[in-house]
mmCIF file of C-alpha atoms in Angstrom:
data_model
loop_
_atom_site.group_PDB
_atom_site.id
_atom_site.type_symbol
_atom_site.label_atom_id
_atom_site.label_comp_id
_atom_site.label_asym_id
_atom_site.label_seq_id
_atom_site.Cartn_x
_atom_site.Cartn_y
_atom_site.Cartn_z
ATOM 1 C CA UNK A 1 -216.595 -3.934 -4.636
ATOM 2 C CA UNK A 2 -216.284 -7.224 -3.039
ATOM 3 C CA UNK A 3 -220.051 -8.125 -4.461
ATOM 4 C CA UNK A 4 -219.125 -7.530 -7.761
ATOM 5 C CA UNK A 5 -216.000 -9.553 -7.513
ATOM 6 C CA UNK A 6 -217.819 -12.449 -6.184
ATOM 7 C CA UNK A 7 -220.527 -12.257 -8.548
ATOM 8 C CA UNK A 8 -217.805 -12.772 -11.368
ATOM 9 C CA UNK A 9 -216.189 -15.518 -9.913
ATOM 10 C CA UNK A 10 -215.542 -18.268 -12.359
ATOM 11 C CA UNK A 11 -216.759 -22.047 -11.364
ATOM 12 C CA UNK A 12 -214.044 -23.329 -12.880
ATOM 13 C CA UNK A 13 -210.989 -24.078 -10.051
ATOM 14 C CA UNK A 14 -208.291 -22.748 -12.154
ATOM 15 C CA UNK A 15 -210.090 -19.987 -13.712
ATOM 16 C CA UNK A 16 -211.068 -18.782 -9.847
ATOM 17 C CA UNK A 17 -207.620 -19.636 -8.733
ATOM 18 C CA UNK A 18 -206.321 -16.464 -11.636
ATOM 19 C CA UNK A 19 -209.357 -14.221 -10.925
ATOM 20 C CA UNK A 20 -208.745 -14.208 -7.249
ATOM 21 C CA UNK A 21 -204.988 -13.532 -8.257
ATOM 22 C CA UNK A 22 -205.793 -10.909 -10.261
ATOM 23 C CA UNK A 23 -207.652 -9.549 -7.256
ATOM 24 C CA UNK A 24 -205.249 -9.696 -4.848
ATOM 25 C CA UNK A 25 -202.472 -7.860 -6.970
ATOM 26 C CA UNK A 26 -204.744 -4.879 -7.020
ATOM 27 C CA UNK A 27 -206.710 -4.986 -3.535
ATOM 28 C CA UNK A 28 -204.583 -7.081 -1.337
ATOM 29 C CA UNK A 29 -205.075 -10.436 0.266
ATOM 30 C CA UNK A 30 -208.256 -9.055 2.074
ATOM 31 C CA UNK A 31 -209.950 -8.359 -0.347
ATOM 32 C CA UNK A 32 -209.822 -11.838 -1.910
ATOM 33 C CA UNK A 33 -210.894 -13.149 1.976
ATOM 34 C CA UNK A 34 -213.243 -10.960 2.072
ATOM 35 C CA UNK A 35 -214.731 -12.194 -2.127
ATOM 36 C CA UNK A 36 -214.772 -15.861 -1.017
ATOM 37 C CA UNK A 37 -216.872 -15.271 2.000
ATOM 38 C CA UNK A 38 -219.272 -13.412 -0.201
ATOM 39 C CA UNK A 39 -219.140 -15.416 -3.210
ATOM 40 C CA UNK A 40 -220.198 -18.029 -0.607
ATOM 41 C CA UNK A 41 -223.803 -15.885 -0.378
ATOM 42 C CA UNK A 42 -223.810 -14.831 -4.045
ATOM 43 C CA UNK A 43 -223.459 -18.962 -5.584
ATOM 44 C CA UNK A 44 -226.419 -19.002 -3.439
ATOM 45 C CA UNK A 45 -228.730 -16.899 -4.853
ATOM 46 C CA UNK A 46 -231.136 -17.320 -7.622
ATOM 47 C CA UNK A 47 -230.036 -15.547 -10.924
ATOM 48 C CA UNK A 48 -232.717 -13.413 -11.021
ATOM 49 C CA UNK A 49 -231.757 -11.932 -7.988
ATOM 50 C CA UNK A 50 -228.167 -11.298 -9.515
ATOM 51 C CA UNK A 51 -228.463 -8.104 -10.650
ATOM 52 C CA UNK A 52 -230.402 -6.286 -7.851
ATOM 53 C CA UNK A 53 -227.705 -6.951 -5.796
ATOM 54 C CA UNK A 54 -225.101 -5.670 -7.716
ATOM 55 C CA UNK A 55 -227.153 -2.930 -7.888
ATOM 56 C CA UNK A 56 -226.977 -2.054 -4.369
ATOM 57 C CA UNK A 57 -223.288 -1.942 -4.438
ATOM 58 C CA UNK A 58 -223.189 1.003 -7.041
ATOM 59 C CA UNK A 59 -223.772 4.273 -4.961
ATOM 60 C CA UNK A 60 -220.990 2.988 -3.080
ATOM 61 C CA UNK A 61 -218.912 2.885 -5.930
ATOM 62 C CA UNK A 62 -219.630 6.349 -7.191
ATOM 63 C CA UNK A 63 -218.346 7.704 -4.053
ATOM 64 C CA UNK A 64 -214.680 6.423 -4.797
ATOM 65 C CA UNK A 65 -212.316 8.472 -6.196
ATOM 66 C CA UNK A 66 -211.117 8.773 -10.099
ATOM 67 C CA UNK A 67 -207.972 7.082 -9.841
ATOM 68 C CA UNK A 68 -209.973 3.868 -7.917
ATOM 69 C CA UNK A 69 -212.884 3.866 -9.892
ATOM 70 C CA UNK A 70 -210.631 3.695 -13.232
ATOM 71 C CA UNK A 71 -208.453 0.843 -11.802
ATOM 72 C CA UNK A 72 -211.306 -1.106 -10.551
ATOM 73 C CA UNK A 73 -213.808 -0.761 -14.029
ATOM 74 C CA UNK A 74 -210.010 -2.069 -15.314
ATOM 75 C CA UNK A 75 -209.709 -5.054 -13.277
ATOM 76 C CA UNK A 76 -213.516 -6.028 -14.024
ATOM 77 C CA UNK A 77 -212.497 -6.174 -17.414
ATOM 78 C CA UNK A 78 -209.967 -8.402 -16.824
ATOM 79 C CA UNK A 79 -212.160 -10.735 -14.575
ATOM 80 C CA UNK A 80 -214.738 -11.053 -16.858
ATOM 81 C CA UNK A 81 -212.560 -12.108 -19.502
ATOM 82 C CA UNK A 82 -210.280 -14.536 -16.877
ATOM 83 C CA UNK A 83 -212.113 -17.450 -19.122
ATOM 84 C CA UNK A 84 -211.627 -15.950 -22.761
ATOM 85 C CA UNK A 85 -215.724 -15.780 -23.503
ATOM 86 C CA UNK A 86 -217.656 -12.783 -21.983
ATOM 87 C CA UNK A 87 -221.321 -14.428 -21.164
ATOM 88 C CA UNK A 88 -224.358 -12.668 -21.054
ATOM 89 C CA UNK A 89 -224.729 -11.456 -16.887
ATOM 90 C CA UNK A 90 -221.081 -10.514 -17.640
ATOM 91 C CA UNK A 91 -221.833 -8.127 -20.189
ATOM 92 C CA UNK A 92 -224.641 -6.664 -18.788
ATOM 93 C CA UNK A 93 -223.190 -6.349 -15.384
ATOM 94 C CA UNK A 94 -219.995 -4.704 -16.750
ATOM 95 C CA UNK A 95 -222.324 -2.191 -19.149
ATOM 96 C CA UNK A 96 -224.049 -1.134 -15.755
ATOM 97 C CA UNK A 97 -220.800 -0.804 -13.599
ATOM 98 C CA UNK A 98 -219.578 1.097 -16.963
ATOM 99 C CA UNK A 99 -222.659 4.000 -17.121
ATOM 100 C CA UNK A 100 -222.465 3.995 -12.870
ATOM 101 C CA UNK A 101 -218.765 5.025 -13.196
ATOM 102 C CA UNK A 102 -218.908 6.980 -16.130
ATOM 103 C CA UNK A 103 -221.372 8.965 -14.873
ATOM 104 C CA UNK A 104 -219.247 9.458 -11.485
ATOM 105 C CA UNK A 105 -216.259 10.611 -13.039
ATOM 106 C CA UNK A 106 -217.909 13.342 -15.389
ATOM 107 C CA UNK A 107 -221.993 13.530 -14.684
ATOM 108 C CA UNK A 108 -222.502 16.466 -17.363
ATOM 109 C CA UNK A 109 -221.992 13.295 -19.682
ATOM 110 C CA UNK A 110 -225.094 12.044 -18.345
ATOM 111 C CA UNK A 111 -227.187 15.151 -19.238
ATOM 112 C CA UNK A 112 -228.058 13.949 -22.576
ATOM 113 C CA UNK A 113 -230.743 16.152 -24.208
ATOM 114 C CA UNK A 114 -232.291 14.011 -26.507
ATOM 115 C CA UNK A 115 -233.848 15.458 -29.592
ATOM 116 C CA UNK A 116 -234.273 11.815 -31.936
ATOM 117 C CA UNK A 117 -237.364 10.652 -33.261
ATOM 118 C CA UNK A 118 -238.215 6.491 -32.827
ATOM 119 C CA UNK A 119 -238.571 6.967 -36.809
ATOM 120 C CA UNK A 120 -234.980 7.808 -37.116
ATOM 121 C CA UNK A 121 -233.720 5.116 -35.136
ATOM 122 C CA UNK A 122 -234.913 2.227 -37.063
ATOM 123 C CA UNK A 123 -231.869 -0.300 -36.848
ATOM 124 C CA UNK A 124 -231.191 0.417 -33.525
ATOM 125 C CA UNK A 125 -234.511 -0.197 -32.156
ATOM 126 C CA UNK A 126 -234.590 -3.656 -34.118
ATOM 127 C CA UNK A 127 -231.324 -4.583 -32.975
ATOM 128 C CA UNK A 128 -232.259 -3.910 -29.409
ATOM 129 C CA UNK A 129 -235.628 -5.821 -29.808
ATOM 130 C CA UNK A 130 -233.713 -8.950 -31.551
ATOM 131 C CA UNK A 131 -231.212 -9.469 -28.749
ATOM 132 C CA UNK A 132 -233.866 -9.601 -25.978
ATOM 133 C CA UNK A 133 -235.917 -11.637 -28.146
ATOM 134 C CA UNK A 134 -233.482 -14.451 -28.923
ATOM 135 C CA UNK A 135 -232.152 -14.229 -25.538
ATOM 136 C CA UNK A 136 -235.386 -14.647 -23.758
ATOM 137 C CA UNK A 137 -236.848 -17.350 -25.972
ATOM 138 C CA UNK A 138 -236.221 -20.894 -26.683
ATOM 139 C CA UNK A 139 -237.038 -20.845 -30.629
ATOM 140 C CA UNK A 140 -236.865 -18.583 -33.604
ATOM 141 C CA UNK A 141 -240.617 -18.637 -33.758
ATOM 142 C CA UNK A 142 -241.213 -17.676 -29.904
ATOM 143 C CA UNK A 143 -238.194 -15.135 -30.450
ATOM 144 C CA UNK A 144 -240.204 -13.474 -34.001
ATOM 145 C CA UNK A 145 -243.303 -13.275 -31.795
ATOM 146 C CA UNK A 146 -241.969 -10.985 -28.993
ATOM 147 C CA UNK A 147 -239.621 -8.926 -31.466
ATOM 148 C CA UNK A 148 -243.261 -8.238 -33.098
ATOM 149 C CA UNK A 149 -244.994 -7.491 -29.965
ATOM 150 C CA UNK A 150 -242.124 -4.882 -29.089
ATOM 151 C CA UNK A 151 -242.568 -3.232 -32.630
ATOM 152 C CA UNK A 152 -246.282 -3.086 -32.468
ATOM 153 C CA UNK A 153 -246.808 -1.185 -29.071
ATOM 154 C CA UNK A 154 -244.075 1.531 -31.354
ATOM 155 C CA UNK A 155 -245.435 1.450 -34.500
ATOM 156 C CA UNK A 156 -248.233 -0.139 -34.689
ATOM 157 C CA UNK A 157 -248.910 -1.649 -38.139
ATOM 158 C CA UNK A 158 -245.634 -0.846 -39.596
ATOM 159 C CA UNK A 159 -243.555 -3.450 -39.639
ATOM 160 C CA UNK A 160 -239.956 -3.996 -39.411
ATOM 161 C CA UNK A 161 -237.871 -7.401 -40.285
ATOM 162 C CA UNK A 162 -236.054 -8.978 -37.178
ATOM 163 C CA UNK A 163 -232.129 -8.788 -38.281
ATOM 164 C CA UNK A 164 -229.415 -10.885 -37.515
ATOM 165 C CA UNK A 165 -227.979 -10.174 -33.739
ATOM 166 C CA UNK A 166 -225.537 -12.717 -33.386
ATOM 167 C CA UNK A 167 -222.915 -10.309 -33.110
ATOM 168 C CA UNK A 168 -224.913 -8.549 -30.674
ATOM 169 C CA UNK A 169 -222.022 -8.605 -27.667
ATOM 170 C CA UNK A 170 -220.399 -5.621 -30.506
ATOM 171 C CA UNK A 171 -223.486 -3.898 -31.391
ATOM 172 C CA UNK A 172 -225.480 -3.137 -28.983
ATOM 173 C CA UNK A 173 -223.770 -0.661 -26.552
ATOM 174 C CA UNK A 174 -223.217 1.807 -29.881
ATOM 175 C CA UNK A 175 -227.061 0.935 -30.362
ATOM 176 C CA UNK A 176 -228.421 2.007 -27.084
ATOM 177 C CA UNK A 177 -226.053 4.902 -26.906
ATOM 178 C CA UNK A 178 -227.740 5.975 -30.091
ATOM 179 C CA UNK A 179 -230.760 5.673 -28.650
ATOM 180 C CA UNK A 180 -229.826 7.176 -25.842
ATOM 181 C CA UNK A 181 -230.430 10.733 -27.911
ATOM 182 C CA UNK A 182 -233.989 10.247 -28.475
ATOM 183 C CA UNK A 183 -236.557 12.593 -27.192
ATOM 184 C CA UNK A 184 -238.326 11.485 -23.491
ATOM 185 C CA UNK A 185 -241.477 10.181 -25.169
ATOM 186 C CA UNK A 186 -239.516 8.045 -27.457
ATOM 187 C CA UNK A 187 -237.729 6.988 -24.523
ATOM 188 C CA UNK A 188 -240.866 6.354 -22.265
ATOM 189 C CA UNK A 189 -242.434 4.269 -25.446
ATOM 190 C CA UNK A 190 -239.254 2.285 -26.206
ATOM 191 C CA UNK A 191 -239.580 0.991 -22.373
ATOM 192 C CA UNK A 192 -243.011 0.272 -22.758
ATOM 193 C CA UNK A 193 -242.365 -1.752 -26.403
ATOM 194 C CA UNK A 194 -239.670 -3.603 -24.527
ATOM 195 C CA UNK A 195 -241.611 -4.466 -21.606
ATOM 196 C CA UNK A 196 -244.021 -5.781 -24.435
ATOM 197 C CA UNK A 197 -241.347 -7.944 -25.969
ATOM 198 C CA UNK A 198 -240.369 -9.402 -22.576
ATOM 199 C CA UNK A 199 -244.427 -10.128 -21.009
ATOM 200 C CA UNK A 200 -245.537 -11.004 -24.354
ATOM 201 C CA UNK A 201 -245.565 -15.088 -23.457
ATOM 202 C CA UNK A 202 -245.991 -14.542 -19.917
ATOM 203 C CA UNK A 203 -243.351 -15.046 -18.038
ATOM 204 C CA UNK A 204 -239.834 -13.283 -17.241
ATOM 205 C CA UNK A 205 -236.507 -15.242 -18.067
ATOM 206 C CA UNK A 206 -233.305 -14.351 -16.736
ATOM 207 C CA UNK A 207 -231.669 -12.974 -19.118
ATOM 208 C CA UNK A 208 -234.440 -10.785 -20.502
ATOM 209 C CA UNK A 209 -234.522 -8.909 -16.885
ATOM 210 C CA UNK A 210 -230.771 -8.040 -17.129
ATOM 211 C CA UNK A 211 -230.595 -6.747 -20.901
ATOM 212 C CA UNK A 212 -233.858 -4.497 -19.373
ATOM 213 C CA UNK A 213 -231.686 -3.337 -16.675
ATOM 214 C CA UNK A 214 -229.331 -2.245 -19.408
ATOM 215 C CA UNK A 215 -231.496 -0.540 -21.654
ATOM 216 C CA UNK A 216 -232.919 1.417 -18.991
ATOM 217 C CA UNK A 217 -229.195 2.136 -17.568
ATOM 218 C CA UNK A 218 -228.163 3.027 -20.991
ATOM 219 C CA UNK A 219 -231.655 5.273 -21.591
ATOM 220 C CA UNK A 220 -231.347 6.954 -18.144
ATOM 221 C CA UNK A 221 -234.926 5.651 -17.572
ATOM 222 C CA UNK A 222 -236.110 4.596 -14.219
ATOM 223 C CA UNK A 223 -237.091 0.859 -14.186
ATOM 224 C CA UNK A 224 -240.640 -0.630 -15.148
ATOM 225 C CA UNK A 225 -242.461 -1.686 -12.506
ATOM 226 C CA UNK A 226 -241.978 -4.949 -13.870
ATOM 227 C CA UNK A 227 -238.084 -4.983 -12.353
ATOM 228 C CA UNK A 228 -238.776 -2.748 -9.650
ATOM 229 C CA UNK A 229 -240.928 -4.235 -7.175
#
């Protein structure tokens, strides 16, 4: 738990000053020791290796009990929001730490048998394309050209219009839990289209990698090779 509190340690003095206060009313003093000396590592690393080490720190989390696991998933909440904004890593991170514990507390939740067709899941699927587009692209041109790439590996010559996902922080965890019903083919070619959108110009930014994580976390699909190795 300490990795995850570090990793959502504010840079701002007086924001960190509340988070770590916020810590130490629900795991003691320790515990807020123990987060600076890690944070210390974590402001270290390069973003893209964010993630995978939050990552590590989840079977350990599942093996908590209810009561912990429902206080802590409450206390990231309030961390994240310490600053009034939720960024991007912070969603993501807490949408990961949210299916991980979820999942813990009742697995049969997890057992979703999907029966959905990519056909009936239209909105969803552009919404999910738009998001990682604009967030993995400088322009609305560059960000049109990988939301096309993702639709083409699905669809092929059908097209479908890129919508508006500037509300996306609202929208997108009811649109991956919807498309969280589809059928395993569906599920293995939505991967595949959004590994398209994402390689399309080449290269792999930041926040593209952790909305992948997501998907995939939200799709109970393994990772691509592409996050993997």
């Amino acid at each position: 738990d300490r990795v995850i509190y570090a990793l959502l340690l504010d840079a701002d003095p007086a924001i960190r000053s509340s988070q770590l206060a916020m810590i130490v009313a629900h795991a003691g003093r320790e515990a807020e020791t123990d987060t600076l000396l890690m944070s210390q590592v974590v402001d270290a690393l390069h973003p893209m290796q964010r993630m995978p080490l939050a990552a590590i720190a989840f079977p350990a989390l599942r093996r908590h009990p209810r009561p912990w696991l429902e206080g802590f998933v409450a206390l990231i909440d309030r961390l994240i929001h310490a600053d009034g904004h939720q960024a991007l890593f912070e969603f993501c991170l807490a949408r990961l730490i949210s299916v991980q514990v979820i999942e813990a507390l009742d697995p049969a939740r997890a057992r979703v048998i999907g029966r959905r067709k990519l056909v009936q899941c239209d909105a969803e699927i552009a919404l999910v394309f738009a998001v990682l587009a604009h967030h993995g692209h400088d322009s609305t041109v560059d960000a049109q050209r990988g939301f096309q790439a993702g639709v083409q590996v699905l669809f092929g010559q059908r097209s479908l219009a890129m919508p508006d996902s500037s509300d996306w922080s609202t929208r997108l965890v009811p649109a991956l839990t919807m498309l969280d019903q589809l059928d395993s083919s569906g599920k293995q070619l939505l991967v595949e289209a959004l590994v398209a959108t994402i390689s399309h110009d080449g290269r792999i930014a930041v926040a593209e990698a952790e909305l992948l994580r997501v998907a995939c976390a939200a799709l109970h699909c393994p990772l691509p090779p592409l996050l993997s190795r």
